[in-house]
Tab-separated table of C-alpha atoms and ligand atoms in Angstrom:
chain	number	residue	atom	x	y	z
A	1	MET	CA	-28.386	15.930	-22.725
A	2	ASP	CA	-28.838	12.073	-21.709
A	3	ASP	CA	-26.329	9.750	-22.611
A	4	GLY	CA	-26.738	6.204	-22.077
A	5	PHE	CA	-24.154	3.381	-21.551
A	6	ASP	CA	-24.148	-0.230	-20.128
A	7	VAL	CA	-21.980	0.922	-17.119
A	8	VAL	CA	-20.971	4.582	-15.559
A	9	VAL	CA	-18.090	4.161	-13.663
A	10	LEU	CA	-17.562	7.302	-10.771
A	11	GLY	CA	-14.420	7.368	-10.253
A	12	ALA	CA	-10.759	6.381	-12.269
A	13	GLY	CA	-8.150	5.357	-10.241
A	14	SER	CA	-7.310	1.938	-9.745
A	15	GLY	CA	-10.406	0.203	-8.831
A	16	GLY	CA	-12.329	2.672	-11.469
A	17	TYR	CA	-10.244	2.228	-14.392
A	18	ALA	CA	-9.682	-1.646	-14.298
A	19	CYS	CA	-13.317	-1.888	-14.246
A	20	ALA	CA	-13.781	0.122	-16.973
A	21	LEU	CA	-10.863	-1.292	-18.850
A	22	ARG	CA	-12.474	-4.875	-18.169
A	23	ALA	CA	-16.182	-3.834	-18.963
A	24	ALA	CA	-14.857	-2.675	-22.238
A	25	GLN	CA	-12.880	-5.948	-22.771
A	26	LEU	CA	-15.981	-7.536	-22.642
A	27	GLY	CA	-17.989	-5.311	-25.050
A	28	LEU	CA	-19.783	-3.100	-22.825
A	29	GLN	CA	-20.260	0.684	-23.409
A	30	VAL	CA	-18.601	1.946	-20.413
A	31	ALA	CA	-18.489	6.001	-19.012
A	32	MET	CA	-15.962	6.870	-16.882
A	33	VAL	CA	-16.342	10.281	-14.759
A	34	GLU	CA	-13.014	11.653	-13.220
A	35	SER	CA	-12.494	15.283	-11.785
A	36	ALA	CA	-8.921	15.496	-11.983
A	37	LYS	CA	-6.652	12.559	-13.503
A	38	VAL	CA	-7.158	9.389	-15.167
A	39	GLY	CA	-5.215	7.024	-12.701
A	40	GLY	CA	-6.558	8.353	-9.577
A	41	THR	CA	-4.385	8.685	-6.466
A	42	CYS	CA	-2.050	5.125	-6.762
A	43	LEU	CA	-0.574	6.727	-10.245
A	44	HIS	CA	-0.909	10.767	-9.066
A	45	VAL	CA	-0.420	11.259	-5.468
A	46	GLY	CA	0.072	7.804	-4.038
A	47	CYS	CA	2.005	4.091	-4.731
A	48	ILE	CA	3.915	5.192	-7.972
A	49	PRO	CA	5.223	8.722	-6.707
A	50	THR	CA	6.247	7.294	-3.437
A	51	LYS	CA	7.797	4.385	-4.932
A	52	ALA	CA	9.850	6.302	-6.868
A	53	LEU	CA	10.684	8.813	-4.270
A	54	LEU	CA	11.920	5.564	-2.336
A	55	HIS	CA	13.726	4.411	-5.193
A	56	ALA	CA	15.974	8.062	-5.040
A	57	ALA	CA	16.096	7.494	-1.709
A	58	GLU	CA	17.470	3.904	-1.924
A	59	VAL	CA	19.959	5.828	-4.483
A	60	ALA	CA	21.003	8.202	-2.102
A	61	ASP	CA	22.046	4.950	0.881
A	62	THR	CA	24.273	3.524	-1.978
A	63	ALA	CA	26.244	7.063	-3.091
A	64	ARG	CA	26.572	7.084	0.787
A	65	ASP	CA	27.970	3.813	1.554
A	66	SER	CA	29.566	3.025	-1.580
A	67	ALA	CA	32.717	1.876	0.535
A	68	ARG	CA	31.051	-0.848	2.242
A	69	PHE	CA	31.433	-2.539	-1.048
A	70	GLY	CA	35.173	-0.876	-1.495
A	71	VAL	CA	33.721	1.483	-4.193
A	72	ARG	CA	34.509	5.410	-3.566
A	73	ALA	CA	31.648	7.602	-4.526
A	74	THR	CA	30.326	10.648	-2.163
A	75	LEU	CA	27.009	11.698	-1.883
A	76	ASP	CA	26.893	15.445	-2.847
A	77	GLY	CA	23.664	16.088	-2.054
A	78	ILE	CA	20.139	15.779	-3.018
A	79	ASP	CA	18.912	17.966	-6.129
A	80	MET	CA	14.925	17.489	-4.907
A	81	ALA	CA	13.904	19.312	-8.753
A	82	ALA	CA	15.999	17.006	-10.595
A	83	VAL	CA	14.301	13.701	-8.053
A	84	ASN	CA	11.107	15.253	-8.615
A	85	SER	CA	11.141	15.038	-12.247
A	86	TYR	CA	11.989	12.484	-12.434
A	87	LYS	CA	9.190	11.089	-10.311
A	88	ASP	CA	7.369	13.115	-12.412
A	89	GLY	CA	8.443	11.578	-15.703
A	90	VAL	CA	7.785	8.143	-14.186
A	91	VAL	CA	4.019	9.552	-13.388
A	92	ARG	CA	4.019	11.204	-16.545
A	93	ARG	CA	4.439	8.199	-18.556
A	94	LEU	CA	2.028	5.857	-16.864
A	95	HIS	CA	-0.480	8.175	-17.249
A	96	GLN	CA	0.287	8.409	-20.853
A	97	GLY	CA	0.568	4.681	-21.410
A	98	LEU	CA	-3.081	4.750	-19.124
A	99	THR	CA	-5.232	6.972	-20.959
A	100	GLY	CA	-3.993	5.441	-24.169
A	101	LEU	CA	-5.441	2.710	-23.547
A	102	VAL	CA	-8.417	3.735	-22.212
A	103	ARG	CA	-8.874	5.672	-25.430
A	104	GLY	CA	-7.979	2.695	-27.549
A	105	ARG	CA	-10.711	0.558	-25.329
A	106	GLY	CA	-13.619	2.846	-26.501
A	107	ILE	CA	-14.312	4.003	-22.997
A	108	THR	CA	-15.872	7.766	-23.030
A	109	VAL	CA	-14.268	9.497	-20.298
A	110	VAL	CA	-16.195	12.431	-19.020
A	111	GLU	CA	-14.036	15.013	-16.881
A	112	GLY	CA	-15.722	16.322	-13.755
A	113	GLN	CA	-17.541	15.882	-10.765
A	114	GLY	CA	-20.002	13.477	-10.930
A	115	ARG	CA	-22.728	12.778	-8.520
A	116	LEU	CA	-24.660	9.837	-7.878
A	117	VAL	CA	-28.784	11.314	-8.650
A	118	GLY	CA	-30.456	7.968	-9.324
A	119	PRO	CA	-29.816	4.275	-9.027
A	120	GLY	CA	-28.579	4.450	-12.879
A	121	THR	CA	-27.954	8.011	-13.648
A	122	VAL	CA	-25.065	9.535	-12.747
A	123	ALA	CA	-24.662	13.551	-13.102
A	124	VAL	CA	-21.769	15.500	-14.566
A	125	GLY	CA	-23.154	19.428	-14.514
A	126	ASP	CA	-25.584	19.588	-17.344
A	127	ARG	CA	-24.764	15.983	-18.521
A	128	ARG	CA	-26.887	12.994	-17.181
A	129	LEU	CA	-24.991	9.487	-18.276
A	130	THR	CA	-27.564	6.391	-17.340
A	131	GLY	CA	-26.555	3.045	-17.077
A	132	ARG	CA	-27.727	-0.584	-16.585
A	133	ALA	CA	-25.002	-0.359	-13.659
A	134	VAL	CA	-23.159	2.046	-11.745
A	135	VAL	CA	-19.754	1.619	-10.140
A	136	LEU	CA	-19.218	3.523	-7.329
A	137	ALA	CA	-14.721	4.510	-7.106
A	138	THR	CA	-14.364	7.391	-5.692
A	139	GLY	CA	-11.829	5.948	-2.789
A	140	SER	CA	-10.299	7.679	0.134
A	141	ALA	CA	-8.241	11.203	0.957
A	142	PRO	CA	-5.988	11.362	3.589
A	143	ARG	CA	-8.108	11.673	7.465
A	144	THR	CA	-6.209	14.080	10.256
A	145	LEU	CA	-7.047	14.361	13.585
A	146	PRO	CA	-9.421	16.948	15.375
A	147	GLY	CA	-8.058	20.225	15.664
A	148	LEU	CA	-5.562	18.993	13.322
A	149	GLU	CA	-5.332	21.200	10.874
A	150	VAL	CA	-3.467	20.484	7.183
A	151	ASP	CA	-1.805	24.100	5.779
A	152	GLY	CA	0.366	22.450	3.515
A	153	ARG	CA	2.804	24.558	4.080
A	154	ARG	CA	3.988	23.285	7.831
A	155	VAL	CA	1.489	20.391	7.928
A	156	LEU	CA	1.356	17.848	5.104
A	157	THR	CA	-0.246	14.850	4.464
A	158	SER	CA	1.192	12.477	1.813
A	159	GLU	CA	-0.272	14.700	-0.971
A	160	GLU	CA	2.033	17.421	0.173
A	161	ALA	CA	4.897	15.950	1.267
A	162	LEU	CA	5.499	14.404	-2.899
A	163	ALA	CA	5.241	17.900	-3.754
A	164	LEU	CA	8.144	19.492	-1.608
A	165	ASP	CA	10.392	21.523	-3.396
A	166	HIS	CA	13.441	20.507	-0.961
A	167	VAL	CA	14.318	18.319	1.878
A	168	PRO	CA	13.405	18.994	5.042
A	169	ALA	CA	15.472	19.105	7.451
A	170	SER	CA	13.972	17.672	10.256
A	171	ALA	CA	10.034	16.045	9.932
A	172	VAL	CA	7.988	14.430	13.042
A	173	VAL	CA	6.100	12.034	11.308
A	174	LEU	CA	2.397	11.251	12.881
A	175	GLY	CA	1.464	7.663	12.455
A	176	GLY	CA	3.955	4.945	11.626
A	177	GLY	CA	1.858	2.711	9.640
A	178	VAL	CA	2.533	2.237	6.214
A	179	ILE	CA	2.743	6.316	4.543
A	180	GLY	CA	4.589	7.023	7.642
A	181	CYS	CA	6.791	4.435	7.573
A	182	GLU	CA	7.863	5.200	4.224
A	183	PHE	CA	8.525	8.912	3.814
A	184	ALA	CA	10.363	8.485	7.226
A	185	SER	CA	12.814	6.597	5.102
A	186	VAL	CA	12.650	8.866	2.158
A	187	TRP	CA	13.696	11.645	4.022
A	188	ARG	CA	16.131	10.189	6.027
A	189	SER	CA	18.036	8.581	3.343
A	190	PHE	CA	17.728	12.382	2.135
A	191	GLY	CA	19.849	13.775	5.546
A	192	ALA	CA	16.655	14.862	7.409
A	193	ASP	CA	16.012	14.233	11.281
A	194	VAL	CA	12.977	12.293	11.410
A	195	THR	CA	10.833	11.211	14.709
A	196	ILE	CA	7.510	8.789	14.316
A	197	LEU	CA	5.352	9.233	16.483
A	198	GLU	CA	3.209	6.135	16.661
A	199	ALA	CA	-0.044	5.762	19.421
A	200	LEU	CA	0.296	2.010	19.152
A	201	PRO	CA	3.440	0.029	20.838
A	202	ARG	CA	4.526	-0.923	16.725
A	203	LEU	CA	5.038	0.379	13.541
A	204	VAL	CA	2.766	-1.368	10.755
A	205	ALA	CA	0.665	-2.891	13.079
A	206	GLY	CA	-1.379	-5.014	10.944
A	207	GLU	CA	2.072	-7.026	10.378
A	208	ASP	CA	3.551	-9.772	12.116
A	209	GLU	CA	4.601	-8.635	15.624
A	210	ASP	CA	8.512	-10.157	14.148
A	211	SER	CA	8.134	-7.526	11.271
A	212	SER	CA	7.366	-4.399	13.473
A	213	ARG	CA	10.342	-5.389	15.624
A	214	ALA	CA	12.689	-5.915	12.879
A	215	LEU	CA	11.591	-2.500	11.498
A	216	ALA	CA	11.685	-0.289	14.578
A	217	ARG	CA	15.386	-1.897	15.085
A	218	ALA	CA	15.872	-1.290	11.856
A	219	PHE	CA	15.026	1.975	11.465
A	220	GLY	CA	16.131	2.832	15.131
A	221	LYS	CA	19.861	1.975	13.241
A	222	ARG	CA	19.090	4.092	10.563
A	223	GLY	CA	18.580	7.129	13.193
A	224	ILE	CA	14.699	7.964	12.894
A	225	ARG	CA	13.571	7.686	16.236
A	226	CYS	CA	10.503	6.086	16.675
A	227	LEU	CA	8.084	7.009	20.015
A	228	LEU	CA	6.038	3.977	20.019
A	229	GLY	CA	2.903	3.977	22.195
A	230	THR	CA	3.176	7.841	22.492
A	231	ALA	CA	-0.211	9.585	21.140
A	232	PHE	CA	-0.084	12.670	19.387
A	233	GLU	CA	-1.407	15.902	21.709
A	234	SER	CA	-1.425	18.848	20.388
A	235	LEU	CA	0.749	21.094	17.686
A	236	GLU	CA	1.974	24.702	17.519
A	237	THR	CA	3.023	26.154	14.171
A	238	THR	CA	5.342	28.973	13.733
A	239	ASP	CA	6.718	30.444	10.729
A	240	THR	CA	9.722	28.236	11.014
A	241	GLY	CA	8.078	25.167	11.665
A	242	VAL	CA	6.497	23.175	14.210
A	243	ARG	CA	6.079	21.977	17.441
A	244	VAL	CA	4.106	18.954	18.379
A	245	THR	CA	3.999	17.532	21.886
A	246	ALA	CA	3.283	14.413	22.554
A	247	ALA	CA	1.443	12.531	25.223
A	248	GLY	CA	3.680	12.150	28.388
A	249	GLY	CA	4.946	15.698	27.784
A	250	GLU	CA	7.925	14.971	25.214
A	251	VAL	CA	8.155	18.497	22.960
A	252	LEU	CA	9.108	17.526	19.437
A	253	ASP	CA	10.324	20.819	16.832
A	254	ALA	CA	10.583	20.129	13.893
A	255	GLU	CA	10.570	21.861	10.064
A	256	ILE	CA	7.438	20.161	8.876
A	257	LEU	CA	4.945	17.856	10.767
A	258	LEU	CA	3.210	14.763	8.157
A	259	VAL	CA	0.181	14.030	9.148
A	260	ALA	CA	-0.276	10.032	8.387
A	261	VAL	CA	-2.632	8.358	10.577
A	262	GLY	CA	-5.083	6.081	7.972
A	263	ARG	CA	-7.148	7.333	4.905
A	264	GLY	CA	-10.710	7.156	5.232
A	265	PRO	CA	-13.673	7.092	2.513
A	266	VAL	CA	-15.005	9.760	-0.145
A	267	SER	CA	-18.485	8.972	0.330
A	268	THR	CA	-19.551	12.232	0.904
A	269	GLY	CA	-21.430	15.039	-1.284
A	270	LEU	CA	-21.875	12.481	-4.012
A	271	GLY	CA	-25.600	11.811	-3.601
A	272	TYR	CA	-24.681	7.953	-2.005
A	273	ASP	CA	-26.493	8.936	0.987
A	274	GLU	CA	-29.381	10.752	-0.536
A	275	GLN	CA	-29.910	7.650	-3.266
A	276	GLY	CA	-30.231	4.451	-0.704
A	277	VAL	CA	-26.921	3.643	-0.417
A	278	ALA	CA	-25.721	2.480	2.715
A	279	LEU	CA	-22.572	3.845	4.534
A	280	ASP	CA	-21.437	2.253	7.465
A	281	PRO	CA	-20.471	4.721	9.998
A	282	ARG	CA	-16.820	5.246	9.269
A	283	GLY	CA	-18.563	6.283	6.141
A	284	PHE	CA	-17.618	3.282	4.155
A	285	VAL	CA	-19.854	1.944	1.536
A	286	VAL	CA	-21.366	-1.060	2.361
A	287	THR	CA	-21.259	-4.125	-0.111
A	288	ASP	CA	-22.042	-8.118	0.107
A	289	GLU	CA	-19.361	-10.885	-0.878
A	290	ARG	CA	-20.132	-9.631	-4.727
A	291	LEU	CA	-19.803	-5.721	-3.962
A	292	HIS	CA	-23.200	-4.751	-4.772
A	293	THR	CA	-24.295	-2.059	-2.360
A	294	SER	CA	-27.904	-1.753	-1.034
A	295	VAL	CA	-29.183	-0.468	-4.433
A	296	ASP	CA	-29.742	-2.192	-7.182
A	297	GLY	CA	-27.777	-2.021	-9.676
A	298	VAL	CA	-25.021	0.061	-7.989
A	299	TYR	CA	-22.063	-1.502	-7.157
A	300	ALA	CA	-18.533	0.010	-5.221
A	301	VAL	CA	-15.203	-0.873	-5.731
A	302	GLY	CA	-11.492	-0.270	-4.022
A	303	ASP	CA	-10.741	1.608	-0.955
A	304	LEU	CA	-14.477	2.711	-0.700
A	305	VAL	CA	-15.385	-0.311	0.533
A	306	ALA	CA	-13.948	-0.762	4.243
A	307	GLY	CA	-10.712	-3.123	4.199
A	308	LEU	CA	-7.709	-3.395	2.426
A	309	GLN	CA	-6.738	-0.204	0.553
A	310	LEU	CA	-4.491	-1.348	-1.859
A	311	ALA	CA	-3.988	-0.540	-5.298
A	312	HIS	CA	-3.961	-4.111	-6.082
A	313	ARG	CA	-7.158	-4.801	-4.430
A	314	GLY	CA	-8.839	-2.375	-6.307
A	315	PHE	CA	-7.525	-3.630	-9.734
A	316	ALA	CA	-9.595	-6.662	-8.188
A	317	HIS	CA	-12.726	-5.794	-7.291
A	318	GLY	CA	-12.666	-3.428	-10.123
A	319	MET	CA	-12.181	-6.692	-12.558
A	320	PHE	CA	-14.343	-8.460	-10.813
A	321	VAL	CA	-17.352	-6.144	-10.493
A	322	ALA	CA	-17.103	-5.645	-14.574
A	323	GLU	CA	-17.058	-9.518	-14.752
A	324	GLU	CA	-20.249	-9.680	-12.332
A	325	ILE	CA	-22.473	-6.996	-14.542
A	326	ALA	CA	-21.717	-8.758	-17.777
A	327	GLY	CA	-23.115	-11.836	-16.114
A	328	ARG	CA	-19.997	-14.380	-15.979
A	329	ASP	CA	-20.341	-15.223	-12.352
A	330	PRO	CA	-16.556	-14.605	-11.268
A	331	ALA	CA	-15.461	-15.521	-8.018
A	332	PRO	CA	-15.158	-13.707	-5.506
A	333	VAL	CA	-11.887	-11.150	-4.720
A	334	ARG	CA	-10.099	-12.816	-1.377
A	335	GLU	CA	-8.406	-10.762	0.765
A	336	GLU	CA	-6.603	-13.226	3.144
A	337	THR	CA	-4.114	-13.860	0.262
A	338	MET	CA	-3.771	-10.001	-1.126
A	339	PRO	CA	0.218	-9.364	-0.861
A	340	ARG	CA	0.998	-6.303	1.465
A	341	VAL	CA	4.094	-4.433	0.952
A	342	THR	CA	5.775	-1.313	2.965
A	343	TYR	CA	8.579	0.222	0.352
A	344	CYS	CA	10.753	1.499	3.106
A	345	ASP	CA	13.991	0.140	4.194
A	346	PRO	CA	13.718	-2.501	4.792
A	347	GLU	CA	11.525	-3.258	3.019
A	348	VAL	CA	8.441	-5.489	4.956
A	349	ALA	CA	5.976	-7.828	2.782
A	350	SER	CA	3.627	-10.496	3.981
A	351	VAL	CA	0.894	-12.289	2.741
A	352	GLY	CA	-1.685	-14.583	4.550
A	353	LEU	CA	-2.001	-14.538	8.135
A	354	THR	CA	0.672	-13.098	10.632
A	355	GLU	CA	1.035	-15.330	14.130
A	356	ALA	CA	-1.106	-14.425	16.347
A	357	ALA	CA	-4.036	-14.347	13.479
A	358	ALA	CA	-3.446	-18.095	12.735
A	359	ARG	CA	-3.055	-19.034	16.441
A	360	ALA	CA	-6.777	-17.278	16.615
A	361	ALA	CA	-7.915	-18.938	13.717
A	362	TYR	CA	-6.357	-22.078	14.290
A	363	GLY	CA	-5.884	-22.688	17.853
A	364	GLU	CA	-2.134	-22.319	19.779
A	365	GLU	CA	-1.465	-25.445	19.459
A	366	ARG	CA	-2.425	-26.010	15.732
A	367	ILE	CA	0.147	-23.536	14.540
A	368	ARG	CA	4.098	-23.947	13.389
A	369	THR	CA	6.190	-21.185	12.895
A	370	LEU	CA	9.797	-21.189	10.858
A	371	THR	CA	12.308	-18.151	10.218
A	372	TYR	CA	15.529	-18.273	8.017
A	373	ASP	CA	17.875	-15.543	8.796
A	374	LEU	CA	19.003	-13.425	5.538
A	375	ALA	CA	22.065	-14.080	7.213
A	376	GLY	CA	22.587	-17.147	5.970
A	377	ASN	CA	21.047	-16.148	2.455
A	378	GLY	CA	24.413	-15.431	0.045
A	379	LYS	CA	22.471	-12.680	-2.262
A	380	SER	CA	21.042	-11.044	0.977
A	381	GLN	CA	25.068	-11.133	1.944
A	382	ILE	CA	25.911	-9.430	-1.094
A	383	LEU	CA	23.341	-6.750	-1.100
A	384	ARG	CA	24.285	-6.279	2.860
A	385	THR	CA	20.816	-6.355	3.894
A	386	GLN	CA	19.693	-7.752	6.706
A	387	GLY	CA	16.643	-9.589	7.568
A	388	PHE	CA	14.193	-13.012	7.829
A	389	VAL	CA	11.060	-14.943	5.967
A	390	LYS	CA	8.846	-16.393	8.651
A	391	LEU	CA	6.718	-19.513	7.306
A	392	VAL	CA	3.427	-19.856	9.468
A	393	ARG	CA	1.549	-22.857	8.845
A	394	VAL	CA	-0.716	-25.526	10.199
A	395	GLU	CA	-0.003	-28.495	11.533
A	396	ASP	CA	0.076	-31.067	9.000
A	397	GLY	CA	-1.467	-28.171	6.769
A	398	PRO	CA	-0.970	-25.721	4.609
A	399	VAL	CA	1.172	-22.303	4.924
A	400	VAL	CA	-1.095	-19.873	6.117
A	401	GLY	CA	1.193	-16.480	6.276
A	402	VAL	CA	4.595	-15.618	4.497
A	403	HIS	CA	6.223	-12.467	6.496
A	404	VAL	CA	9.486	-10.945	4.757
A	405	VAL	CA	11.950	-8.334	6.449
A	406	GLY	CA	14.635	-6.617	4.025
A	407	ALA	CA	15.846	-4.809	0.989
A	408	ARG	CA	13.497	-6.084	-2.267
A	409	ALA	CA	11.237	-8.245	0.286
A	410	GLY	CA	8.520	-6.648	-1.968
A	411	GLU	CA	9.971	-8.432	-5.101
A	412	LEU	CA	9.769	-12.148	-2.910
A	413	ILE	CA	6.020	-11.783	-1.620
A	414	GLY	CA	4.812	-12.741	-5.499
A	415	GLU	CA	6.093	-15.889	-4.839
A	416	ALA	CA	4.657	-16.336	-1.565
A	417	GLN	CA	1.353	-15.214	-2.204
A	418	LEU	CA	1.271	-18.253	-4.568
A	419	ILE	CA	1.800	-20.459	-2.288
A	420	THR	CA	-0.604	-18.741	0.268
A	421	GLY	CA	-2.799	-18.996	-2.619
A	422	TRP	CA	-2.951	-22.004	-3.770
A	423	GLU	CA	-2.569	-23.400	-0.514
A	424	ALA	CA	0.326	-25.496	-0.776
A	425	HIS	CA	2.050	-27.410	1.771
A	426	PRO	CA	6.003	-26.629	2.982
A	427	GLU	CA	6.172	-30.236	1.454
A	428	ASP	CA	5.075	-28.887	-1.869
A	429	VAL	CA	7.221	-26.335	-1.906
A	430	ALA	CA	10.600	-27.830	-0.782
A	431	PRO	CA	11.644	-30.101	-4.115
A	432	LEU	CA	11.189	-26.597	-6.071
A	433	GLN	CA	14.581	-24.711	-7.207
A	434	HIS	CA	15.362	-21.464	-6.557
A	435	ALA	CA	18.267	-19.980	-8.833
A	436	HIS	CA	21.173	-19.234	-6.999
A	437	PRO	CA	22.065	-16.500	-5.696
A	438	THR	CA	18.615	-15.412	-5.308
A	439	GLN	CA	17.442	-13.701	-2.226
A	440	HIS	CA	14.127	-16.036	-3.416
A	441	GLU	CA	15.984	-19.050	-1.868
A	442	ALA	CA	15.427	-17.888	1.272
A	443	LEU	CA	11.789	-18.715	0.612
A	444	GLY	CA	12.916	-22.190	-1.008
A	445	GLU	CA	15.435	-22.997	2.315
A	446	ALA	CA	12.952	-21.716	4.655
A	447	HIS	CA	10.046	-24.620	3.017
A	448	LEU	CA	12.730	-27.246	3.294
A	449	ALA	CA	13.268	-26.554	6.833
A	450	LEU	CA	9.501	-25.974	7.693
A	451	ALA	CA	9.104	-29.743	5.920
A	452	GLY	CA	11.535	-31.057	8.296
A	453	THR	CA	14.476	-31.194	5.414
A	454	PRO	CA	16.628	-28.133	6.230
A	455	LEU	CA	19.752	-27.584	3.478
A	456	HIS	CA	21.624	-24.438	4.816
A	457	ALA	CA	18.905	-23.632	7.628
A	458	HIS	CA	20.149	-25.128	11.223
A	459	SER	CA	17.537	-27.485	12.132
B	501	NAI	P1	-1.879	3.247	8.442
B	501	NAI	O1	-3.747	2.819	9.121
B	501	NAI	O2	-1.606	2.487	7.668
B	501	NAI	O3	-1.820	4.152	10.061
B	501	NAI	C1	-1.817	4.880	10.540
B	501	NAI	C2	-1.110	5.093	12.014
B	501	NAI	O4	-0.931	6.424	12.716
B	501	NAI	C3	-1.584	3.838	12.552
B	501	NAI	O5	-0.486	3.393	13.257
B	501	NAI	C4	-2.283	4.593	13.843
B	501	NAI	O6	-2.281	3.445	15.157
B	501	NAI	C5	-1.526	5.664	14.014
B	501	NAI	N1	-1.787	6.876	14.426
B	501	NAI	C6	-3.532	7.503	14.625
B	501	NAI	N2	-3.981	7.913	15.446
B	501	NAI	C7	-2.825	8.564	15.666
B	501	NAI	C8	-2.514	9.490	17.028
B	501	NAI	N3	-3.110	10.652	17.535
B	501	NAI	N4	-1.121	9.402	17.335
B	501	NAI	C9	-0.166	8.561	17.064
B	501	NAI	N5	-0.081	7.807	16.068
B	501	NAI	C10	-1.475	7.636	15.490
B	501	NAI	O7	-2.828	4.446	7.723
B	501	NAI	P2	-1.439	5.534	6.553
B	501	NAI	O8	-0.074	4.933	6.890
B	501	NAI	O9	-2.149	6.987	6.592
B	501	NAI	O10	-1.423	4.907	5.519
B	501	NAI	C11	-3.473	5.175	4.980
B	501	NAI	C12	-3.412	3.882	3.743
B	501	NAI	O11	-2.614	3.809	2.320
B	501	NAI	C13	-2.884	2.209	4.532
B	501	NAI	O12	-4.528	1.515	4.485
B	501	NAI	C14	-2.071	2.223	3.539
B	501	NAI	O13	-2.051	0.311	3.355
B	501	NAI	C15	-2.497	2.458	2.078
B	501	NAI	N6	-1.283	2.791	1.924
B	501	NAI	C16	-0.409	1.330	1.112
B	501	NAI	C17	0.169	1.605	0.563
B	501	NAI	C18	1.385	0.905	0.563
B	501	NAI	O14	0.946	-0.927	0.117
B	501	NAI	N7	2.821	0.599	0.265
B	501	NAI	C19	1.529	2.999	0.584
B	501	NAI	C20	0.445	4.024	1.581
B	501	NAI	C21	-0.709	3.569	1.955
């Protein structure tokens, strides 16, 4: 059977479905191929379920620490079946909403494993879908290390970790990046003994060094052991758990090992190579700034394209490509102003350049920084959270980086993103009022101080 469309989207994750929704909105006939569920990694085994677990973890901590607020409550335990049912309910409702939206826009969803078989053709079983444009949106999957086999029982990736039916007594988390820190945080809040093994000298190594340091300190206080600058060496599994040997010889026994050493592109076995779509040595699809691949009429979006692996980057890519196909000449997606959030406790959020990257880009002597301690922020005191807002600016120029550590830092970064995205100077932001008492005020205070007119900050 031959089916003709304007656009065939291969993969219905954040990048793929955003592209399909926008293309349909622009009047194009769209087919979207998906072998699992519409919503992809983010909705089913990524952002959404992990954030539900993190919220349950916060509730557990609030109950455990309630006496700090003068409230007598006890934490009687974690009912993992109930936690999972809450998490799965969130996913289910969002999935229903999304499938309704896709249906409502008239998008043809084709279930099955798609394969690029020609520049404008995707095969799904016996069916051939043709489009004047094909959008590759097959995303990424957890990586592992050579010789380290994921068995789904003792050795898990984030996908199996999300489905655990109990709280592990103890866990070794291999990799202190975003996924490692988020799961370490959840399991610690739920009462597990957690050790993070990270080869680099710091956690969340893509973040500003001050953020990494603050997170390691906070994790240490929470009883999460962080072995930094310590690579994984070997693993033995037993019926009762794992025995991990780290470089340097330290041996760690635990119930489970979470492998969180990054995610790689899903780009093999799908006909990309055979059809001449250029891949880089790691398997990411090579595109130009406008997300065109090396094959005419074939585009790629999201985690399949090397760069930040974030759902909101996928959304932005998807919308961009739909508009590009519709001939609307959209502005290319800018990664520099994309917010980043690690949702552990405390949260680490940022947008723009780290201090080190700004110094490298603009020259040592042109960079000014200001760090405002959340200790001076009323709402943070009320929440009893610690952390900071750090601004990085170019002398007499715009704010090029904002870094926040503390509870709900991810909510603060929305405003920071507007500041860096619009290339505002601290002097532009300083006169804007922030509601009192909010954590947002810390951003206002920091800009006041950086503009030379601090109110509460020390000058
Ligand atoms: P990651 O790249 O953030 O961290 C992996 C860590 O593993 C690195 O710090 C690396 O140094 C370490 N590592 C690698 N090999 C090692 C070894 N042999 N021994 C010890 N440590 C080793 O990757 P992660 O955490 O797996 O996340 C994958 C992607 O998913 C990331 O790009 C992340 O941005 C994205 N993601 C984003 C989330 C968010 O926005 N909140 C949530 C979850 C994932």
